[in-house]
mmCIF file of C-alpha atoms and ligand atoms in Angstrom:
data_model
loop_
_atom_site.group_PDB
_atom_site.id
_atom_site.type_symbol
_atom_site.label_atom_id
_atom_site.label_comp_id
_atom_site.label_asym_id
_atom_site.label_seq_id
_atom_site.Cartn_x
_atom_site.Cartn_y
_atom_site.Cartn_z
ATOM 1 C CA MET F 7 -6.394 -21.958 26.194
ATOM 2 C CA SER F 8 -4.925 -18.752 24.658
ATOM 3 C CA LYS F 9 -5.188 -18.268 20.933
ATOM 4 C CA VAL F 10 -1.899 -17.994 19.053
ATOM 5 C CA ILE F 11 -0.902 -15.459 16.388
ATOM 6 C CA TYR F 12 2.100 -16.040 14.165
ATOM 7 C CA ILE F 13 3.801 -12.725 13.272
ATOM 8 C CA LEU F 14 6.090 -13.371 10.311
ATOM 9 C CA ASN F 15 8.634 -10.966 8.867
ATOM 10 C CA GLY F 16 10.474 -11.143 5.578
ATOM 11 C CA PRO F 17 13.872 -10.107 4.263
ATOM 12 C CA ASN F 18 15.814 -7.147 5.658
ATOM 13 C CA LEU F 19 13.294 -6.395 8.382
ATOM 14 C CA ASN F 20 16.096 -7.325 10.808
ATOM 15 C CA LEU F 21 17.550 -3.943 9.748
ATOM 16 C CA LEU F 22 14.578 -1.960 11.049
ATOM 17 C CA GLY F 23 15.742 0.985 13.136
ATOM 18 C CA LYS F 24 19.319 0.518 11.963
ATOM 19 C CA ARG F 25 19.153 1.940 8.376
ATOM 20 C CA GLU F 26 16.869 4.289 6.407
ATOM 21 C CA PRO F 27 15.015 5.701 9.453
ATOM 22 C CA GLU F 28 13.366 8.297 7.198
ATOM 23 C CA ILE F 29 11.380 5.420 5.626
ATOM 24 C CA TYR F 30 11.134 2.838 8.398
ATOM 25 C CA GLY F 31 11.558 4.840 11.629
ATOM 26 C CA TYR F 32 13.871 4.308 14.573
ATOM 27 C CA GLN F 33 12.359 1.286 16.281
ATOM 28 C CA THR F 34 14.054 -2.061 15.855
ATOM 29 C CA LEU F 35 12.424 -5.400 15.128
ATOM 30 C CA ASP F 36 13.158 -6.382 18.740
ATOM 31 C CA ASP F 37 11.159 -3.308 19.845
ATOM 32 C CA VAL F 38 8.309 -4.400 17.561
ATOM 33 C CA ARG F 39 8.440 -7.921 18.969
ATOM 34 C CA ALA F 40 8.270 -6.617 22.561
ATOM 35 C CA GLN F 41 5.357 -4.286 21.740
ATOM 36 C CA CYS F 42 3.427 -7.078 20.018
ATOM 37 C CA GLU F 43 4.036 -9.523 22.879
ATOM 38 C CA GLU F 44 2.918 -6.978 25.466
ATOM 39 C CA LEU F 45 -0.265 -5.989 23.620
ATOM 40 C CA ALA F 46 -1.134 -9.578 22.717
ATOM 41 C CA GLY F 47 -0.719 -10.539 26.376
ATOM 42 C CA GLU F 48 -3.140 -7.782 27.417
ATOM 43 C CA LEU F 49 -5.606 -9.127 24.840
ATOM 44 C CA GLY F 50 -5.205 -12.708 26.047
ATOM 45 C CA LEU F 51 -3.272 -13.891 22.979
ATOM 46 C CA LYS F 52 0.079 -15.577 22.550
ATOM 47 C CA THR F 53 2.518 -14.611 19.776
ATOM 48 C CA VAL F 54 5.152 -16.460 17.802
ATOM 49 C CA PHE F 55 7.348 -13.751 16.248
ATOM 50 C CA ARG F 56 9.877 -14.642 13.537
ATOM 51 C CA GLN F 57 11.999 -13.032 10.807
ATOM 52 C CA SER F 58 13.880 -14.597 7.932
ATOM 53 C CA ASN F 59 15.656 -13.443 4.824
ATOM 54 C CA ALA F 60 14.782 -16.763 3.123
ATOM 55 C CA GLU F 61 11.544 -17.254 1.182
ATOM 56 C CA HIS F 62 11.376 -20.964 2.041
ATOM 57 C CA ASP F 63 11.401 -20.191 5.790
ATOM 58 C CA LEU F 64 8.342 -17.996 5.346
ATOM 59 C CA VAL F 65 6.595 -20.734 3.330
ATOM 60 C CA ASP F 66 7.487 -23.343 6.001
ATOM 61 C CA TRP F 67 6.269 -21.084 8.834
ATOM 62 C CA VAL F 68 2.954 -20.383 7.086
ATOM 63 C CA GLN F 69 2.501 -24.155 6.706
ATOM 64 C CA GLU F 70 3.403 -24.635 10.387
ATOM 65 C CA ALA F 71 0.888 -21.943 11.370
ATOM 66 C CA ARG F 72 -1.916 -23.907 9.665
ATOM 67 C CA GLU F 73 -1.562 -26.483 12.462
ATOM 68 C CA ALA F 74 -0.285 -24.368 15.335
ATOM 69 C CA ALA F 75 -1.935 -20.939 15.090
ATOM 70 C CA ASP F 76 -5.266 -19.156 15.031
ATOM 71 C CA GLY F 77 -4.153 -16.257 12.819
ATOM 72 C CA ILE F 78 -1.226 -14.931 10.792
ATOM 73 C CA ILE F 79 0.163 -11.405 10.648
ATOM 74 C CA ILE F 80 2.749 -11.148 7.902
ATOM 75 C CA ASN F 81 5.049 -8.480 6.537
ATOM 76 C CA PRO F 82 6.531 -10.377 3.597
ATOM 77 C CA ALA F 83 8.781 -7.353 2.853
ATOM 78 C CA ALA F 84 10.242 -7.531 -0.680
ATOM 79 C CA TYR F 85 8.701 -10.990 -1.217
ATOM 80 C CA SER F 86 5.299 -9.261 -1.213
ATOM 81 C CA HIS F 87 6.103 -8.074 -4.695
ATOM 82 C CA THR F 88 7.513 -11.331 -6.088
ATOM 83 C CA SER F 89 6.383 -14.416 -4.209
ATOM 84 C CA VAL F 90 3.672 -16.660 -5.609
ATOM 85 C CA ALA F 91 5.068 -19.313 -3.215
ATOM 86 C CA ILE F 92 4.101 -17.324 -0.115
ATOM 87 C CA LEU F 93 0.707 -16.509 -1.657
ATOM 88 C CA ASP F 94 0.138 -20.220 -2.354
ATOM 89 C CA ALA F 95 1.103 -21.185 1.216
ATOM 90 C CA LEU F 96 -1.305 -18.595 2.631
ATOM 91 C CA SER F 97 -4.041 -19.670 0.219
ATOM 92 C CA ALA F 98 -3.688 -23.248 1.483
ATOM 93 C CA CYS F 99 -4.730 -22.216 4.977
ATOM 94 C CA THR F 100 -8.061 -20.966 6.246
ATOM 95 C CA LEU F 101 -6.730 -18.776 9.083
ATOM 96 C CA PRO F 102 -7.315 -15.018 9.132
ATOM 97 C CA VAL F 103 -4.351 -13.246 7.510
ATOM 98 C CA ILE F 104 -3.360 -9.610 8.040
ATOM 99 C CA GLU F 105 -0.653 -8.124 5.800
ATOM 100 C CA VAL F 106 1.406 -5.278 7.273
ATOM 101 C CA HIS F 107 3.748 -2.823 5.573
ATOM 102 C CA VAL F 108 5.593 -0.259 7.652
ATOM 103 C CA SER F 109 5.854 2.196 4.765
ATOM 104 C CA ASN F 110 3.101 3.252 2.383
ATOM 105 C CA ILE F 111 4.077 1.025 -0.542
ATOM 106 C CA HIS F 112 1.691 2.961 -2.819
ATOM 107 C CA GLN F 113 3.669 6.184 -2.381
ATOM 108 C CA ARG F 114 6.922 4.481 -3.307
ATOM 109 C CA GLU F 115 8.434 2.980 -6.497
ATOM 110 C CA SER F 116 5.853 1.419 -8.830
ATOM 111 C CA PHE F 117 7.320 -2.080 -8.354
ATOM 112 C CA ARG F 118 6.179 -1.907 -4.717
ATOM 113 C CA HIS F 119 2.570 -1.054 -5.574
ATOM 114 C CA HIS F 120 1.526 -4.659 -6.187
ATOM 115 C CA SER F 121 1.600 -7.325 -3.491
ATOM 116 C CA TYR F 122 0.839 -10.955 -4.381
ATOM 117 C CA VAL F 123 -0.023 -11.581 -0.725
ATOM 118 C CA SER F 124 -2.812 -8.971 -0.790
ATOM 119 C CA ALA F 125 -4.931 -11.336 -2.902
ATOM 120 C CA ARG F 126 -5.180 -13.616 0.155
ATOM 121 C CA ALA F 127 -4.991 -11.102 2.995
ATOM 122 C CA ASP F 128 -8.210 -10.463 4.912
ATOM 123 C CA ALA F 129 -6.925 -7.034 5.958
ATOM 124 C CA ILE F 130 -3.972 -4.869 4.918
ATOM 125 C CA ILE F 131 -2.257 -2.153 6.966
ATOM 126 C CA VAL F 132 0.194 0.132 5.153
ATOM 127 C CA GLY F 133 1.979 3.353 5.997
ATOM 128 C CA CYS F 134 1.338 3.408 9.759
ATOM 129 C CA GLY F 135 4.987 2.815 10.613
ATOM 130 C CA VAL F 136 5.724 0.014 13.058
ATOM 131 C CA GLU F 137 2.465 0.916 14.840
ATOM 132 C CA GLY F 138 0.895 -1.092 12.007
ATOM 133 C CA TYR F 139 1.927 -4.277 13.817
ATOM 134 C CA GLN F 140 0.012 -3.263 16.942
ATOM 135 C CA LEU F 141 -2.999 -2.262 14.868
ATOM 136 C CA ALA F 142 -2.818 -5.709 13.286
ATOM 137 C CA VAL F 143 -2.615 -7.485 16.672
ATOM 138 C CA ARG F 144 -5.611 -5.491 17.909
ATOM 139 C CA HIS F 145 -7.623 -6.233 14.776
ATOM 140 C CA MET F 146 -6.680 -9.920 14.881
ATOM 141 C CA ALA F 147 -7.973 -10.037 18.473
ATOM 142 C CA THR F 148 -11.286 -8.566 17.287
ATOM 143 C CA ARG F 149 -11.542 -11.088 14.453
ATOM 144 C CA LEU F 150 -10.699 -14.020 16.711
ATOM 145 C CA SER F 151 -13.295 -12.986 19.282
ATOM 146 C CA ASP F 152 -16.121 -12.728 16.695
HETATM 147 O O1 CA2 L 222 7.122 -1.118 4.215
HETATM 148 C C1 CA2 L 222 7.336 -2.311 4.457
HETATM 149 O O2 CA2 L 222 7.072 -2.848 5.535
HETATM 150 C C2 CA2 L 222 8.020 -3.169 3.403
HETATM 151 O O3 CA2 L 222 7.438 -4.471 3.450
HETATM 152 C C3 CA2 L 222 9.484 -3.213 3.793
HETATM 153 C C4 CA2 L 222 10.372 -3.945 2.788
HETATM 154 C C5 CA2 L 222 10.133 -3.434 1.373
HETATM 155 O O4 CA2 L 222 10.858 -4.224 0.446
HETATM 156 C C6 CA2 L 222 8.652 -3.452 0.989
HETATM 157 O O5 CA2 L 222 8.498 -2.912 -0.306
HETATM 158 C C7 CA2 L 222 7.838 -2.636 1.981
HETATM 159 C C8 CA2 L 222 11.835 -3.766 3.172
HETATM 160 C C9 CA2 L 222 12.168 -4.420 4.489
HETATM 161 C C10 CA2 L 222 12.983 -3.534 5.367
HETATM 162 O O6 CA2 L 222 14.199 -3.202 4.748
HETATM 163 C C11 CA2 L 222 14.996 -2.309 5.370
HETATM 164 C C12 CA2 L 222 16.101 -1.927 4.624
HETATM 165 C C13 CA2 L 222 16.964 -1.010 5.154
HETATM 166 C C14 CA2 L 222 16.759 -0.500 6.435
HETATM 167 C C15 CA2 L 222 15.670 -0.902 7.175
HETATM 168 C C16 CA2 L 222 14.784 -1.825 6.637
#
């Protein structure tokens, strides 16, 4: 049976490709979803791809992933910098976790330099644009095959 990766996206990522292209590029979240599904398929993985502007949805989906998934890729967006709740949900599961940020958060405002989620993430990809999601899918495949 195929292994399943949850790819979870936080607030405002639905605006990708529609605003601030100088920071986030021109590809939309639907483009990212399609690219992840295609690559995961080639690697023999299934994806569940979701976005929400609500912190509690992300907490609920991490809890769901504990039962339903083999790994989690998460861009918590602005909640990276504020959410102990998402960190706690991730800490309660033993799955591999990869944190993705489209932009290089360390080159931006100081409030973006710290991510609560990084304390739990097994790997972190920042500043690679939306390609970071594909890098994360590829790396998750490597981890899940080990
Ligand atoms: O670089 C990233 O992936 C971020 O997680 C994106 C978040 C930001 O709060 C983090 O600090 C870094 C923002 C989500 C996207 O927001 C947009 C806003 C306007 C236009 C396009 C996207």
